[in-house]
Short mmCIF file of C-alpha atoms in Angstrom, two decimals:
data_model
loop_
_atom_site.label_atom_id
_atom_site.label_comp_id
_atom_site.label_asym_id
_atom_site.label_seq_id
_atom_site.Cartn_x
_atom_site.Cartn_y
_atom_site.Cartn_z
CA GLY T 1 17.84 -11.68 0.58
CA ALA T 2 14.31 -13.10 -0.55
CA GLY T 3 11.55 -11.04 -0.26
CA VAL T 4 7.89 -11.40 -0.09
CA SER T 5 6.43 -14.01 -2.15
CA GLN T 6 2.75 -14.47 -3.57
CA SER T 7 1.28 -17.47 -4.90
CA PRO T 8 -0.08 -18.17 -7.71
CA SER T 9 0.33 -14.90 -9.30
CA ASN T 10 -2.76 -15.33 -11.84
CA LYS T 11 -6.47 -17.47 -10.31
CA VAL T 12 -8.90 -17.22 -12.65
CA THR T 13 -12.18 -19.54 -10.81
CA GLU T 14 -15.30 -19.27 -11.76
CA LYS T 15 -18.43 -17.66 -9.59
CA GLY T 16 -19.24 -19.78 -6.36
CA LYS T 17 -15.90 -21.76 -6.01
CA ASP T 18 -13.74 -21.38 -3.06
CA VAL T 19 -9.93 -19.50 -3.60
CA GLU T 20 -6.87 -19.59 -1.28
CA LEU T 21 -4.54 -16.87 -1.83
CA ARG T 22 -0.91 -17.61 -0.19
CA CYS T 23 1.47 -14.96 0.99
CA ASP T 24 5.47 -15.83 2.65
CA PRO T 25 6.99 -12.72 4.06
CA ILE T 26 10.04 -12.18 4.47
CA SER T 27 12.02 -14.37 6.85
CA GLY T 28 11.92 -12.38 10.60
CA HIS T 29 9.33 -10.25 9.92
CA THR T 30 6.60 -10.12 12.37
CA ALA T 31 3.94 -8.16 10.90
CA LEU T 32 1.74 -9.36 7.77
CA TYR T 33 -0.83 -7.35 5.81
CA TRP T 34 -3.42 -8.10 2.95
CA TYR T 35 -4.77 -5.44 0.86
CA ARG T 36 -6.83 -5.61 -1.74
CA GLN T 37 -6.37 -3.63 -5.62
CA SER T 38 -9.45 -3.01 -7.80
CA LEU T 39 -10.47 -1.12 -10.46
CA GLY T 40 -12.23 1.60 -8.88
CA GLN T 41 -11.47 1.39 -5.09
CA GLY T 42 -7.69 1.82 -5.27
CA LEU T 43 -6.23 -0.12 -2.91
CA GLU T 44 -8.05 -1.67 0.50
CA PHE T 45 -6.46 -2.56 3.70
CA LEU T 46 -7.65 -6.09 4.37
CA ILE T 47 -6.31 -7.89 7.68
CA TYR T 48 -3.53 -7.44 9.46
CA PHE T 49 -1.24 -9.91 11.67
CA GLN T 50 1.13 -9.02 14.07
CA GLY T 51 3.17 -11.04 16.09
CA ASN T 52 0.78 -13.32 18.31
CA SER T 53 -1.97 -10.86 18.95
CA ALA T 54 -5.12 -11.07 17.30
CA PRO T 55 -5.27 -10.17 13.59
CA ASP T 56 -7.31 -6.59 12.89
CA LYS T 57 -9.95 -7.60 10.86
CA SER T 58 -11.87 -4.61 10.28
CA GLY T 59 -11.65 -4.14 6.00
CA LEU T 60 -12.68 -7.56 5.29
CA PRO T 61 -15.41 -6.96 3.71
CA SER T 62 -17.57 -9.92 4.21
CA ASP T 63 -17.88 -13.29 6.02
CA ARG T 64 -16.74 -14.90 2.72
CA PHE T 65 -13.47 -13.78 3.53
CA SER T 66 -10.81 -14.98 6.00
CA ALA T 67 -7.32 -15.17 6.71
CA GLU T 68 -4.97 -17.36 8.78
CA ARG T 69 -1.21 -17.27 9.80
CA THR T 70 0.31 -20.13 10.78
CA GLY T 71 3.59 -20.10 13.43
CA GLY T 72 3.71 -16.60 12.47
CA SER T 73 4.60 -16.89 8.95
CA VAL T 74 2.96 -17.67 5.62
CA SER T 75 -0.53 -16.60 5.33
CA THR T 76 -3.74 -17.82 3.89
CA LEU T 77 -6.57 -15.63 2.57
CA THR T 78 -9.32 -17.58 2.04
CA ILE T 79 -11.77 -16.15 0.10
CA GLN T 80 -15.80 -18.43 -0.24
CA ARG T 81 -18.17 -18.49 -2.96
CA THR T 82 -16.69 -16.12 -4.88
CA GLN T 83 -18.24 -13.11 -6.51
CA GLN T 84 -17.27 -11.26 -9.66
CA GLU T 85 -16.73 -8.34 -7.49
CA ASP T 86 -14.12 -10.10 -5.69
CA SER T 87 -11.80 -9.81 -8.63
CA ALA T 88 -8.96 -7.59 -7.80
CA VAL T 89 -5.06 -7.88 -7.61
CA TYR T 90 -4.61 -9.30 -4.35
CA LEU T 91 -1.31 -8.21 -2.35
CA CYS T 92 0.61 -9.03 0.54
CA ALA T 93 3.30 -6.85 2.51
CA SER T 94 5.39 -7.62 5.88
CA ARG T 95 7.19 -5.15 8.14
CA GLU T 96 9.81 -6.20 10.46
CA ARG T 97 8.57 -5.12 13.64
CA ALA T 98 6.22 -2.78 15.28
CA SER T 99 8.95 -0.08 15.40
CA SER T 100 9.86 0.02 11.83
CA TYR T 101 7.76 2.15 8.76
CA GLU T 102 8.69 -0.10 5.64
CA GLN T 103 6.42 -2.43 4.29
CA TYR T 104 7.78 -4.66 1.71
CA PHE T 105 5.53 -5.80 -0.86
CA GLY T 106 4.90 -9.19 -2.88
CA PRO T 107 3.93 -8.99 -6.37
CA GLY T 108 0.50 -9.82 -5.87
CA THR T 109 -2.40 -11.98 -7.16
CA ARG T 110 -4.42 -11.39 -9.65
CA LEU T 111 -7.97 -12.95 -9.36
CA THR T 112 -10.73 -13.18 -11.52
CA VAL T 113 -13.51 -14.33 -11.20
CA THR T 114 -16.09 -15.68 -14.29
CA ALA Q 1 -11.26 8.22 9.97
CA GLN Q 2 -8.08 8.84 7.82
CA LYS Q 3 -8.05 9.66 3.95
CA ILE Q 4 -5.82 10.55 1.38
CA THR Q 5 -6.49 12.26 -1.78
CA GLN Q 6 -4.56 12.77 -4.66
CA THR Q 7 -5.84 15.30 -7.09
CA GLN Q 8 -3.42 14.40 -10.23
CA PRO Q 9 -5.30 11.60 -11.83
CA GLY Q 10 -2.48 11.83 -14.40
CA MET Q 11 1.13 13.61 -15.26
CA PHE Q 12 3.12 14.09 -17.99
CA VAL Q 13 6.63 15.44 -17.75
CA GLN Q 14 9.47 16.01 -19.99
CA GLU Q 15 12.82 13.95 -18.98
CA LYS Q 16 15.05 15.63 -16.73
CA GLU Q 17 12.69 18.35 -15.43
CA ALA Q 18 11.63 17.86 -12.02
CA VAL Q 19 7.67 17.01 -11.31
CA THR Q 20 5.09 17.95 -8.42
CA LEU Q 21 2.72 14.96 -7.43
CA ASP Q 22 -0.25 15.88 -5.19
CA CYS Q 23 -1.37 14.37 -1.40
CA THR Q 24 -2.93 15.70 0.89
CA TYR Q 25 -4.61 14.30 3.80
CA ASP Q 26 -6.98 14.22 6.84
CA THR Q 27 -6.70 12.96 10.34
CA SER Q 28 -7.38 13.51 13.53
CA ASP Q 29 -4.50 11.42 14.90
CA GLN Q 30 -1.09 13.50 16.24
CA SER Q 31 0.94 10.70 15.52
CA TYR Q 32 1.10 9.34 11.92
CA GLY Q 33 3.59 8.24 8.75
CA LEU Q 34 2.99 9.53 5.13
CA PHE Q 35 4.40 7.15 2.36
CA TRP Q 36 5.02 7.04 -1.32
CA TYR Q 37 4.77 4.32 -3.31
CA LYS Q 38 5.68 3.48 -6.66
CA GLN Q 39 4.23 1.12 -8.80
CA PRO Q 40 5.30 0.07 -12.32
CA SER Q 41 2.89 -1.59 -15.21
CA SER Q 42 5.01 -4.77 -13.49
CA GLY Q 43 2.03 -4.28 -10.45
CA GLU Q 44 4.62 -4.35 -8.16
CA MET Q 45 4.99 -1.64 -5.38
CA ILE Q 46 8.19 0.12 -4.30
CA PHE Q 47 8.57 2.08 -1.32
CA LEU Q 48 10.27 5.49 -1.86
CA ILE Q 49 10.27 7.62 0.79
CA TYR Q 50 8.88 8.35 4.07
CA GLN Q 51 7.72 11.31 6.60
CA GLY Q 52 7.01 10.93 10.16
CA SER Q 53 4.22 13.61 11.67
CA TYR Q 54 7.02 14.99 14.14
CA ASP Q 55 10.32 14.86 11.89
CA GLU Q 56 11.24 18.89 11.11
CA GLN Q 57 12.89 18.37 8.28
CA ASN Q 58 11.65 16.95 4.84
CA ALA Q 59 12.53 13.69 4.32
CA THR Q 60 14.85 13.01 0.71
CA GLU Q 61 15.78 9.77 -1.01
CA GLY Q 62 17.88 10.55 -3.94
CA ARG Q 63 15.30 11.81 -6.44
CA TYR Q 64 12.67 11.98 -4.49
CA SER Q 65 11.62 14.68 -1.75
CA LEU Q 66 8.76 14.76 0.28
CA ASN Q 67 7.47 18.07 0.89
CA PHE Q 68 5.69 18.44 3.97
CA GLN Q 69 3.52 21.21 5.10
CA LYS Q 70 1.56 19.47 8.11
CA ALA Q 71 -0.17 23.04 8.88
CA ARG Q 72 -1.67 22.34 5.07
CA LYS Q 73 -2.03 18.60 5.71
CA SER Q 74 -0.31 18.30 2.74
CA ALA Q 75 2.42 15.54 1.58
CA ASN Q 76 3.41 16.35 -1.96
CA LEU Q 77 6.04 14.22 -3.51
CA VAL Q 78 8.87 15.93 -5.46
CA ILE Q 79 10.98 13.80 -7.99
CA SER Q 80 13.97 15.50 -9.72
CA ALA Q 81 15.57 15.32 -12.98
CA SER Q 82 12.59 12.66 -14.35
CA GLN Q 83 13.96 9.56 -16.10
CA LEU Q 84 11.95 7.38 -18.57
CA GLY Q 85 12.03 4.47 -15.53
CA ASP Q 86 10.05 6.68 -13.43
CA SER Q 87 6.69 6.18 -15.50
CA ALA Q 88 4.74 4.34 -13.60
CA MET Q 89 1.78 4.95 -10.95
CA TYR Q 90 2.21 6.63 -7.75
CA PHE Q 91 0.13 6.73 -4.47
CA CYS Q 92 0.58 8.65 -1.42
CA ALA Q 93 -0.31 6.39 1.74
CA MET Q 94 -1.09 6.97 6.04
CA ARG Q 95 -0.14 5.10 8.38
CA ASP Q 96 -1.24 6.01 12.29
CA ARG Q 97 1.50 5.64 14.49
CA ARG Q 98 -0.74 5.12 17.62
CA ALA Q 99 1.40 1.96 19.81
CA GLY Q 100 -0.74 -0.95 20.59
CA GLY Q 101 -4.06 -1.43 19.44
CA THR Q 102 -4.77 -3.74 16.71
CA SER Q 103 -4.76 -1.02 13.76
CA TYR Q 104 -1.39 -0.03 14.03
CA GLY Q 105 0.91 0.09 10.80
CA LYS Q 106 -1.93 -0.24 8.08
CA LEU Q 107 -1.61 2.04 4.95
CA THR Q 108 -4.77 4.18 3.74
CA PHE Q 109 -3.85 5.16 0.46
CA GLY Q 110 -5.01 7.77 -2.09
CA GLN Q 111 -6.67 6.78 -5.62
CA GLY Q 112 -3.02 7.52 -7.21
CA THR Q 113 -1.39 9.48 -9.85
CA ILE Q 114 -0.21 8.13 -13.29
CA LEU Q 115 3.22 9.95 -14.51
CA THR Q 116 4.54 9.92 -18.20
CA VAL Q 117 7.86 10.71 -18.66
CA HIS Q 118 8.50 11.58 -22.06
CA PRO Q 119 11.66 11.68 -24.44
#
């Protein structure tokens, strides 16, 4: 079946602009995660959605970052007033249910802030 | 707070030989899960193997096995009979297994090890 998809695959934006990154999880997966992979920082957890529960936003680096998950499916990560340090690969992952352990990752969105 | 340490930035192995990638972890949780992911140059994260903290047997998946030493807090990945296609970045990760709470399931990753398989 279809895996996790992310769009766009690449995004170049100017410093100060807002960007939206999209994640389509595997159909039926209740849990969705956003991670960021940047040089020197490795992979960092950003935010986690589980069903209808309040999201875990503990990994968001600043209030310029926000995310939504509509209808328990598609998620959008928004970065406002982008900065050069926001340049990274943003990875989305989904998990079938709370009791399952494997997270399936999407191909990522490479964000470059110039 | 959980922490994963991978002390080998890069490893080299000859094709068909076995290689061990090191991973140590630190957590105060009694219940946790350990993962290994492979990330080839294409950037995709590929799940390899999982070990639960209460699992008595070391996990195995084909050519991958996890050498789990709980007392030493280590979870090394062993790849047997290396292939050229195994060349990639490998990440060790930990997930807490506490039921409930909003932090359930998020992964904490190590810095990764780049494995190069020589013909």
